[in-house]
Amino acid sequence: MAVQTVATSTDSTVDLGPAAALSCRECGHRVPLGPVFACEECFGPLEIAYDFSAYDSEELRRRIEAGPANIWRYAPLLPVPADVADKPNINPGWTKLVKADNLARELGVTGGLYVKDDSGNPTHSFKDRVVAQALEAARAFGFTTLSCSSTGNLAGAVGAAAARAGFRSCVFIPHDLEQGKVVMAAVYGGELVGIEGNYDDVNRFCSELIGDPAGEGWGFVNVNLRPYYAEGSKTLAYEICEQLGWRLPDQLVVPIASGSQLTKIDKGLQELIKLGLVEDKPYKIFGAQAEGCSPVSTAFKAGHDVVRPQKPNTIAKSLAIGNPADGPYVLDIARRTGGAVEDVTDAEIVDAIKLLARTEGIFAETAGGVTVGVTRKLIKEGVLDPAKTTVVLNTGDGLKTLDAVAGTGLTATIRPTLDSFREAGLA
Amino acid sequence: MAVQTVATSTDSTVDLGPAAALSCRECGHRVPLGPVFACEECFGPLEIAYDFSAYDSEELRRRIEAGPANIWRYAPLLPVPADVADKPNINPGWTKLVKADNLARELGVTGGLYVKDDSGNPTHSFKDRVVAQALEAARAFGFTTLSCSSTGNLAGAVGAAAARAGFRSCVFIPHDLEQGKVVMAAVYGGELVGIEGNYDDVNRFCSELIGDPAGEGWGFVNVNLRPYYAEGSKTLAYEICEQLGWRLPDQLVVPIASGSQLTKIDKGLQELIKLGLVEDKPYKIFGAQAEGCSPVSTAFKAGHDVVRPQKPNTIAKSLAIGNPADGPYVLDIARRTGGAVEDVTDAEIVDAIKLLARTEGIFAETAGGVTVGVTRKLIKEGVLDPAKTTVVLNTGDGLKTLDAVAGTGLTATIRPTLDSFREAGLA
């Protein structure tokens, strides 16, 4: 990582609400809020340190409940200015927590099964939550271009958020991406740049650009704005607990790509406990991967602390990160909470997408097939307790990964006559 | 229409909340609530007659505001039982009303421009609203199969609603529909029957089935359950007014397929006025069609009361009904309120989809391109007043009509080097 990425200056005029500083997750070194993501001492990842000391729990709960029906109800707990809800953005969050009684019956869950359905976000994936935080950081740091590398959900989330907020956007993708994905990213009218190379080449180029004067004024949502961006996943934890009536679930099943989402969900739950918004009781976090990209699951099962990179080969492309940055933290959280990390095959992913659709009417992206499939597997293995309250995350929309269920089709073909209808046994 | 479709029996045990009877829109003849849709006297369309006499406006408003964040907050105004929110359904509605300041600037609207974005519904179109009403009627009448003919949004809405509610579903489509649309309909696991024939053949077959013993226990959402189904569109009117702070907008731009949605939005606004939930003041309703299927627009411009059928030929397939059942009512409402009906070309539809995406980050289905395009055209023509509060409907999601914007693509292609980046003028 280039040295230009570490903190070099102080800017006391930055107003990002309760965010007080950036703090290194490894060594605890603190630096002022800025567009940096790696510790100048140990190169560990920086994350947001908050000052929540002034909050009274009852007053905070009332303030949240009186807030808007989107993530900004949690503005007091996020790195955003207090008036964030008044600024133009696409207002993600407050998606449905669906009580999945039909699915529970199929899986034998008796303690209450819920699907947190993030396909209800504006661009139909959880990425809207994280991009919304990055956008506020970009405003605070005076950036004028919002950027990312992506092959899927993130491109749309950045394009839409930038359009609405009046930012220029520039999204980098491999030049030979499928036409459907290009359209989903291009429709918002920002720059969409094809890089002659593979996804690794795209990422390498973006890192270079950040360290170069040519990248001045550019906020890469998941690179130089990553500490802010990542905090958006905390809102999943907040919403789940509030929607359960300010209760912690006993068990959560969370997909793993970089591992950041799972890590931040744990952080969000810990904050709610410390703030007195939920009772302090144990919960277990389970990580879900596709077998074709299962570096964290492999490490978990082998009892390792280190995650060995893999070359992804799975239909769950939104989870296909072979070298997950937060992998070691995920292992730590799964072990500390008494959870686990498990993986499912592509065939199991497809089965699980169909299972969720036919039981609850929710059409999930492949990542949702991964979490539902892993839930089923963990129950069979006796690892996940079916008598406990369980929340499964669906982080994206099936319309974006239609190919995964392309084998689904007509159950019958008939002539337009009642005789033909009767012959087909449909009456 | 076969005579089996008219009322033949009374069932006093049906509890559909404030729905008191079915009433003929043409002759006013009343029949008891039942799975019928045509008047036995004059074959006019039946619609729901309510008993709202017990409501106090202040109390009703408080009750609505305390209700769930979906259409069931309006249960007191819909043909559904009072406990509808506790029954398994996909809980559509309470979608975002987006203040579209960027789009307003582009269009020169100064009086406040809003997009009611129904792509936020569970299956990403407004059809979830109407199917949810049909489902409750199906429950009340003891039906066990939910059915429809469809080539698009309705199929998914019926499949999802039936899956979650534990109904069998059976959706009829032309056997040669595009694979993507087949997948979207098939994933919910119900029967998906291909009919060897075109969409007219499918509809003809469905009408036969309803009149046959083989169709017993079948609720066709937009045929024998149509009076209930259609009421779902009223919720768009309720939400728009409540989200504006219990105010009527001055102008609404609504897409026209069968014309039912526009008709029921007007009905909903009239109810809010009569119930004292909004001030009684004039509003104008504008209808929007694609030029390639513009029977109502053509009749409006010619000053006719009768709508002459057209053979549809447009990319706006969700609006491509050449013989719209409610066309005459739409003409009446547009003229009575001082509105208009206008149409736009396919090229204008595509332009408008892109305009909405790049200004507000909303990726609309072709139907949304039609309403935005018509809004722009009506302003240019001096018909729609830019100084008035205007609400434009987007009734579906761009992910379902990707082909419409397939021409959208990369803005640049570069090698993964900073030199190549600079040469492309992207810095």
PDB file of C-alpha atoms in Angstrom, chain A residues 69-70 88 90-94 96 98-102 117 119-124 159-161 163-166 168 170 172-176 179-184 186-197 201-202 205 208-209 212-215 218 353-354 357-363 397 399-400 402 405-418 421-422 425-427, chain B residues 69-70 88 90-94 96 98-102 117 119-124 159-161 163-166 168 170 172-176 179-184 186-197 201-202 205 208-209 212-215 218 353-354 357-363 397 399-400 402 405-418 421-422 425-427:
ATOM      1  CA  ALA A  69     -37.631   5.519   7.902  1.00  0.00           C
ATOM      2  CA  ASN A  70     -34.088   5.068   6.591  1.00  0.00           C
ATOM      3  CA  PRO A  88     -29.658  14.936  -1.113  1.00  0.00           C
ATOM      4  CA  ILE A  90     -30.874   8.089  -1.843  1.00  0.00           C
ATOM      5  CA  ASN A  91     -31.855   7.328   1.765  1.00  0.00           C
ATOM      6  CA  PRO A  92     -31.269   3.592   2.004  1.00  0.00           C
ATOM      7  CA  GLY A  93     -32.139   1.283   4.848  1.00  0.00           C
ATOM      8  CA  TRP A  94     -35.060   0.481   7.115  1.00  0.00           C
ATOM      9  CA  LYS A  96     -38.055  -5.227   5.904  1.00  0.00           C
ATOM     10  CA  VAL A  98     -39.529 -10.550   7.337  1.00  0.00           C
ATOM     11  CA  LYS A  99     -40.820 -13.135   9.826  1.00  0.00           C
ATOM     12  CA  ALA A 100     -40.188 -16.223   7.735  1.00  0.00           C
ATOM     13  CA  ASP A 101     -42.605 -18.768   9.204  1.00  0.00           C
ATOM     14  CA  ASN A 102     -42.861 -20.857   6.033  1.00  0.00           C
ATOM     15  CA  ASP A 117     -34.204  -8.333   3.189  1.00  0.00           C
ATOM     16  CA  SER A 119     -33.059  -6.147  -1.695  1.00  0.00           C
ATOM     17  CA  GLY A 120     -35.493  -3.368  -0.665  1.00  0.00           C
ATOM     18  CA  ASN A 121     -32.744  -0.748  -0.822  1.00  0.00           C
ATOM     19  CA  PRO A 122     -32.865   1.879  -3.606  1.00  0.00           C
ATOM     20  CA  THR A 123     -30.452   0.046  -5.908  1.00  0.00           C
ATOM     21  CA  HIS A 124     -31.477  -3.294  -4.396  1.00  0.00           C
ATOM     22  CA  GLY A 159     -23.683   5.758  -9.673  1.00  0.00           C
ATOM     23  CA  ALA A 160     -27.083   6.368  -8.117  1.00  0.00           C
ATOM     24  CA  ALA A 161     -25.812   8.051  -4.953  1.00  0.00           C
ATOM     25  CA  ALA A 163     -26.229  11.312  -9.372  1.00  0.00           C
ATOM     26  CA  ARG A 164     -28.680  12.308  -6.677  1.00  0.00           C
ATOM     27  CA  ALA A 165     -26.073  14.152  -4.593  1.00  0.00           C
ATOM     28  CA  GLY A 166     -24.729  16.121  -7.537  1.00  0.00           C
ATOM     29  CA  ARG A 168     -19.396  13.442 -10.552  1.00  0.00           C
ATOM     30  CA  CYS A 170     -16.337   7.525 -12.185  1.00  0.00           C
ATOM     31  CA  PHE A 172     -13.897   1.443 -13.161  1.00  0.00           C
ATOM     32  CA  ILE A 173     -14.762  -2.000 -14.486  1.00  0.00           C
ATOM     33  CA  PRO A 174     -13.046  -4.670 -16.574  1.00  0.00           C
ATOM     34  CA  HIS A 175     -13.660  -3.675 -20.213  1.00  0.00           C
ATOM     35  CA  ASP A 176     -15.205  -7.034 -21.113  1.00  0.00           C
ATOM     36  CA  GLN A 179     -23.546  -6.150 -21.244  1.00  0.00           C
ATOM     37  CA  GLY A 180     -26.331  -6.387 -18.607  1.00  0.00           C
ATOM     38  CA  LYS A 181     -23.976  -5.366 -15.814  1.00  0.00           C
ATOM     39  CA  VAL A 182     -22.536  -2.561 -17.917  1.00  0.00           C
ATOM     40  CA  VAL A 183     -26.049  -1.181 -18.447  1.00  0.00           C
ATOM     41  CA  MET A 184     -26.915  -1.335 -14.738  1.00  0.00           C
ATOM     42  CA  ALA A 186     -23.996   3.083 -16.941  1.00  0.00           C
ATOM     43  CA  VAL A 187     -27.614   4.179 -16.683  1.00  0.00           C
ATOM     44  CA  TYR A 188     -26.902   6.741 -13.943  1.00  0.00           C
ATOM     45  CA  GLY A 189     -24.915   8.775 -16.406  1.00  0.00           C
ATOM     46  CA  GLY A 190     -21.540   8.985 -14.673  1.00  0.00           C
ATOM     47  CA  GLU A 191     -18.217   8.066 -16.207  1.00  0.00           C
ATOM     48  CA  LEU A 192     -17.961   4.318 -16.688  1.00  0.00           C
ATOM     49  CA  VAL A 193     -14.430   3.380 -17.638  1.00  0.00           C
ATOM     50  CA  GLY A 194     -13.491  -0.024 -19.003  1.00  0.00           C
ATOM     51  CA  ILE A 195      -9.985  -1.119 -18.085  1.00  0.00           C
ATOM     52  CA  GLU A 196      -8.164  -3.407 -20.505  1.00  0.00           C
ATOM     53  CA  GLY A 197      -7.364  -6.145 -18.022  1.00  0.00           C
ATOM     54  CA  ASP A 201      -5.710  -4.958 -12.945  1.00  0.00           C
ATOM     55  CA  VAL A 202      -8.617  -2.612 -12.270  1.00  0.00           C
ATOM     56  CA  PHE A 205      -4.860   0.852 -11.286  1.00  0.00           C
ATOM     57  CA  GLU A 208      -2.152   3.905  -8.262  1.00  0.00           C
ATOM     58  CA  LEU A 209      -4.642   6.643  -9.068  1.00  0.00           C
ATOM     59  CA  ASP A 212      -1.218  10.210  -7.839  1.00  0.00           C
ATOM     60  CA  PRO A 213      -2.042  13.926  -8.255  1.00  0.00           C
ATOM     61  CA  ALA A 214      -4.458  12.863 -11.009  1.00  0.00           C
ATOM     62  CA  GLY A 215      -6.622  11.322  -8.287  1.00  0.00           C
ATOM     63  CA  TRP A 218     -11.432  11.670  -5.824  1.00  0.00           C
ATOM     64  CA  ILE A 353     -32.606 -19.188  -3.694  1.00  0.00           C
ATOM     65  CA  LYS A 354     -35.577 -21.236  -4.879  1.00  0.00           C
ATOM     66  CA  ALA A 357     -38.626 -17.657  -3.129  1.00  0.00           C
ATOM     67  CA  ARG A 358     -41.216 -20.412  -2.865  1.00  0.00           C
ATOM     68  CA  THR A 359     -41.617 -20.132   0.907  1.00  0.00           C
ATOM     69  CA  GLU A 360     -41.498 -16.368   1.470  1.00  0.00           C
ATOM     70  CA  GLY A 361     -41.856 -14.748  -1.945  1.00  0.00           C
ATOM     71  CA  ILE A 362     -38.383 -13.207  -1.646  1.00  0.00           C
ATOM     72  CA  PHE A 363     -36.197 -13.451  -4.745  1.00  0.00           C
ATOM     73  CA  ASP A 397     -31.759  -8.881  -5.380  1.00  0.00           C
ATOM     74  CA  LEU A 399     -33.022  -9.667 -10.590  1.00  0.00           C
ATOM     75  CA  LYS A 400     -29.287  -8.945 -10.658  1.00  0.00           C
ATOM     76  CA  LEU A 402     -30.949 -14.097 -13.044  1.00  0.00           C
ATOM     77  CA  VAL A 405     -31.650 -19.655 -11.702  1.00  0.00           C
ATOM     78  CA  ALA A 406     -31.779 -19.731 -15.499  1.00  0.00           C
ATOM     79  CA  GLY A 407     -32.731 -23.420 -15.303  1.00  0.00           C
ATOM     80  CA  THR A 408     -36.086 -22.426 -13.775  1.00  0.00           C
ATOM     81  CA  GLY A 409     -38.858 -22.513 -16.319  1.00  0.00           C
ATOM     82  CA  LEU A 410     -42.333 -23.536 -17.390  1.00  0.00           C
ATOM     83  CA  THR A 411     -43.973 -26.272 -15.352  1.00  0.00           C
ATOM     84  CA  ALA A 412     -46.254 -27.178 -18.263  1.00  0.00           C
ATOM     85  CA  THR A 413     -47.013 -26.168 -21.834  1.00  0.00           C
ATOM     86  CA  ILE A 414     -50.573 -26.550 -23.127  1.00  0.00           C
ATOM     87  CA  ARG A 415     -52.788 -25.557 -26.027  1.00  0.00           C
ATOM     88  CA  PRO A 416     -55.281 -22.776 -25.197  1.00  0.00           C
ATOM     89  CA  THR A 417     -58.137 -25.208 -24.520  1.00  0.00           C
ATOM     90  CA  LEU A 418     -59.800 -26.611 -21.425  1.00  0.00           C
ATOM     91  CA  PHE A 421     -55.595 -27.941 -19.425  1.00  0.00           C
ATOM     92  CA  ARG A 422     -57.303 -31.045 -17.983  1.00  0.00           C
ATOM     93  CA  GLY A 425     -53.484 -32.355 -14.697  1.00  0.00           C
ATOM     94  CA  LEU A 426     -53.646 -28.681 -13.726  1.00  0.00           C
ATOM     95  CA  ALA A 427     -57.272 -28.539 -12.504  1.00  0.00           C
TER      96      ALA A 427
ATOM     97  CA  ALA B  69     -45.096   1.232   7.106  1.00  0.00           C
ATOM     98  CA  ASN B  70     -46.973  -0.467   4.268  1.00  0.00           C
ATOM     99  CA  PRO B  88     -48.913 -13.510   5.814  1.00  0.00           C
ATOM    100  CA  ILE B  90     -45.574  -9.385   1.271  1.00  0.00           C
ATOM    101  CA  ASN B  91     -46.637  -6.020   2.721  1.00  0.00           C
ATOM    102  CA  PRO B  92     -46.135  -3.684  -0.224  1.00  0.00           C
ATOM    103  CA  GLY B  93     -46.407   0.062  -0.262  1.00  0.00           C
ATOM    104  CA  TRP B  94     -45.180   3.075   1.725  1.00  0.00           C
ATOM    105  CA  LYS B  96     -40.531   6.646  -1.218  1.00  0.00           C
ATOM    106  CA  VAL B  98     -38.655  11.458  -3.663  1.00  0.00           C
ATOM    107  CA  LYS B  99     -38.302  15.233  -3.802  1.00  0.00           C
ATOM    108  CA  ALA B 100     -36.716  15.478  -7.230  1.00  0.00           C
ATOM    109  CA  ASP B 101     -34.937  18.830  -7.119  1.00  0.00           C
ATOM    110  CA  ASN B 102     -32.342  17.934  -9.747  1.00  0.00           C
ATOM    111  CA  ASP B 117     -41.073   5.515  -6.717  1.00  0.00           C
ATOM    112  CA  SER B 119     -39.851   0.272  -7.731  1.00  0.00           C
ATOM    113  CA  GLY B 120     -39.350  -0.021  -3.964  1.00  0.00           C
ATOM    114  CA  ASN B 121     -42.156  -2.576  -3.659  1.00  0.00           C
ATOM    115  CA  PRO B 122     -41.231  -6.194  -2.808  1.00  0.00           C
ATOM    116  CA  THR B 123     -41.280  -7.431  -6.417  1.00  0.00           C
ATOM    117  CA  HIS B 124     -40.368  -3.943  -7.651  1.00  0.00           C
ATOM    118  CA  GLY B 159     -46.067 -15.707  -7.602  1.00  0.00           C
ATOM    119  CA  ALA B 160     -44.477 -13.951  -4.622  1.00  0.00           C
ATOM    120  CA  ALA B 161     -47.741 -13.098  -2.862  1.00  0.00           C
ATOM    121  CA  ALA B 163     -45.863 -18.215  -2.038  1.00  0.00           C
ATOM    122  CA  ARG B 164     -45.788 -16.196   1.139  1.00  0.00           C
ATOM    123  CA  ALA B 165     -49.501 -16.594   1.851  1.00  0.00           C
ATOM    124  CA  GLY B 166     -49.470 -20.351   1.327  1.00  0.00           C
ATOM    125  CA  ARG B 168     -51.111 -22.392  -4.820  1.00  0.00           C
ATOM    126  CA  CYS B 170     -50.827 -20.761 -11.454  1.00  0.00           C
ATOM    127  CA  PHE B 172     -50.403 -18.345 -17.620  1.00  0.00           C
ATOM    128  CA  ILE B 173     -47.978 -16.878 -20.148  1.00  0.00           C
ATOM    129  CA  PRO B 174     -47.362 -17.204 -23.887  1.00  0.00           C
ATOM    130  CA  HIS B 175     -45.120 -20.277 -24.286  1.00  0.00           C
ATOM    131  CA  ASP B 176     -42.429 -18.351 -26.183  1.00  0.00           C
ATOM    132  CA  GLN B 179     -36.171 -16.594 -20.911  1.00  0.00           C
ATOM    133  CA  GLY B 180     -35.438 -13.746 -18.464  1.00  0.00           C
ATOM    134  CA  LYS B 181     -39.128 -13.046 -17.925  1.00  0.00           C
ATOM    135  CA  VAL B 182     -39.861 -16.751 -17.551  1.00  0.00           C
ATOM    136  CA  VAL B 183     -37.246 -16.989 -14.797  1.00  0.00           C
ATOM    137  CA  MET B 184     -38.635 -13.957 -12.931  1.00  0.00           C
ATOM    138  CA  ALA B 186     -40.930 -19.178 -12.269  1.00  0.00           C
ATOM    139  CA  VAL B 187     -38.604 -18.628  -9.345  1.00  0.00           C
ATOM    140  CA  TYR B 188     -41.433 -18.451  -6.788  1.00  0.00           C
ATOM    141  CA  GLY B 189     -42.161 -22.104  -7.418  1.00  0.00           C
ATOM    142  CA  GLY B 190     -45.812 -21.959  -8.482  1.00  0.00           C
ATOM    143  CA  GLU B 191     -47.254 -23.455 -11.642  1.00  0.00           C
ATOM    144  CA  LEU B 192     -46.089 -21.517 -14.684  1.00  0.00           C
ATOM    145  CA  VAL B 193     -48.003 -22.631 -17.722  1.00  0.00           C
ATOM    146  CA  GLY B 194     -46.968 -21.764 -21.253  1.00  0.00           C
ATOM    147  CA  ILE B 195     -49.890 -21.437 -23.646  1.00  0.00           C
ATOM    148  CA  GLU B 196     -49.263 -22.258 -27.290  1.00  0.00           C
ATOM    149  CA  GLY B 197     -50.509 -19.007 -28.711  1.00  0.00           C
ATOM    150  CA  ASP B 201     -55.002 -16.570 -26.771  1.00  0.00           C
ATOM    151  CA  VAL B 202     -53.813 -16.706 -23.171  1.00  0.00           C
ATOM    152  CA  PHE B 205     -58.261 -19.265 -22.388  1.00  0.00           C
ATOM    153  CA  GLU B 208     -62.969 -19.808 -20.483  1.00  0.00           C
ATOM    154  CA  LEU B 209     -61.376 -21.361 -17.434  1.00  0.00           C
ATOM    155  CA  ASP B 212     -65.713 -23.723 -16.298  1.00  0.00           C
ATOM    156  CA  PRO B 213     -65.942 -26.112 -13.319  1.00  0.00           C
ATOM    157  CA  ALA B 214     -62.201 -26.727 -13.817  1.00  0.00           C
ATOM    158  CA  GLY B 215     -61.622 -23.181 -12.627  1.00  0.00           C
ATOM    159  CA  TRP B 218     -59.390 -20.182  -8.685  1.00  0.00           C
ATOM    160  CA  ILE B 353     -35.272   6.867 -18.217  1.00  0.00           C
ATOM    161  CA  LYS B 354     -31.707   8.167 -18.497  1.00  0.00           C
ATOM    162  CA  ALA B 357     -31.384   8.057 -13.482  1.00  0.00           C
ATOM    163  CA  ARG B 358     -28.724  10.735 -13.902  1.00  0.00           C
ATOM    164  CA  THR B 359     -30.623  13.415 -11.971  1.00  0.00           C
ATOM    165  CA  GLU B 360     -32.117  11.428  -9.092  1.00  0.00           C
ATOM    166  CA  GLY B 361     -30.395   8.027  -9.099  1.00  0.00           C
ATOM    167  CA  ILE B 362     -33.704   6.288  -9.815  1.00  0.00           C
ATOM    168  CA  PHE B 363     -33.555   3.567 -12.470  1.00  0.00           C
ATOM    169  CA  ASP B 397     -37.974  -1.068 -11.917  1.00  0.00           C
ATOM    170  CA  LEU B 399     -33.826  -3.963 -13.865  1.00  0.00           C
ATOM    171  CA  LYS B 400     -36.885  -5.540 -15.459  1.00  0.00           C
ATOM    172  CA  LEU B 402     -32.763  -3.570 -19.203  1.00  0.00           C
ATOM    173  CA  VAL B 405     -31.353   1.098 -22.274  1.00  0.00           C
ATOM    174  CA  ALA B 406     -29.084  -1.557 -23.797  1.00  0.00           C
ATOM    175  CA  GLY B 407     -27.392   1.169 -25.831  1.00  0.00           C
ATOM    176  CA  THR B 408     -25.947   2.633 -22.621  1.00  0.00           C
ATOM    177  CA  GLY B 409     -22.338   1.669 -22.139  1.00  0.00           C
ATOM    178  CA  LEU B 410     -18.755   2.539 -21.358  1.00  0.00           C
ATOM    179  CA  THR B 411     -17.833   6.203 -21.578  1.00  0.00           C
ATOM    180  CA  ALA B 412     -14.160   5.324 -22.104  1.00  0.00           C
ATOM    181  CA  THR B 413     -11.834   2.339 -22.389  1.00  0.00           C
ATOM    182  CA  ILE B 414      -8.262   2.665 -21.181  1.00  0.00           C
ATOM    183  CA  ARG B 415      -5.204   0.582 -20.372  1.00  0.00           C
ATOM    184  CA  PRO B 416      -4.536   0.155 -16.625  1.00  0.00           C
ATOM    185  CA  THR B 417      -2.003   3.009 -16.497  1.00  0.00           C
ATOM    186  CA  LEU B 418      -2.059   6.612 -15.330  1.00  0.00           C
ATOM    187  CA  PHE B 421      -6.051   7.666 -17.859  1.00  0.00           C
ATOM    188  CA  ARG B 422      -4.639  11.153 -18.543  1.00  0.00           C
ATOM    189  CA  GLY B 425      -9.050  13.247 -20.348  1.00  0.00           C
ATOM    190  CA  LEU B 426     -10.550  11.705 -17.219  1.00  0.00           C
ATOM    191  CA  ALA B 427      -8.494  13.540 -14.583  1.00  0.00           C
TER     192      ALA B 427
END
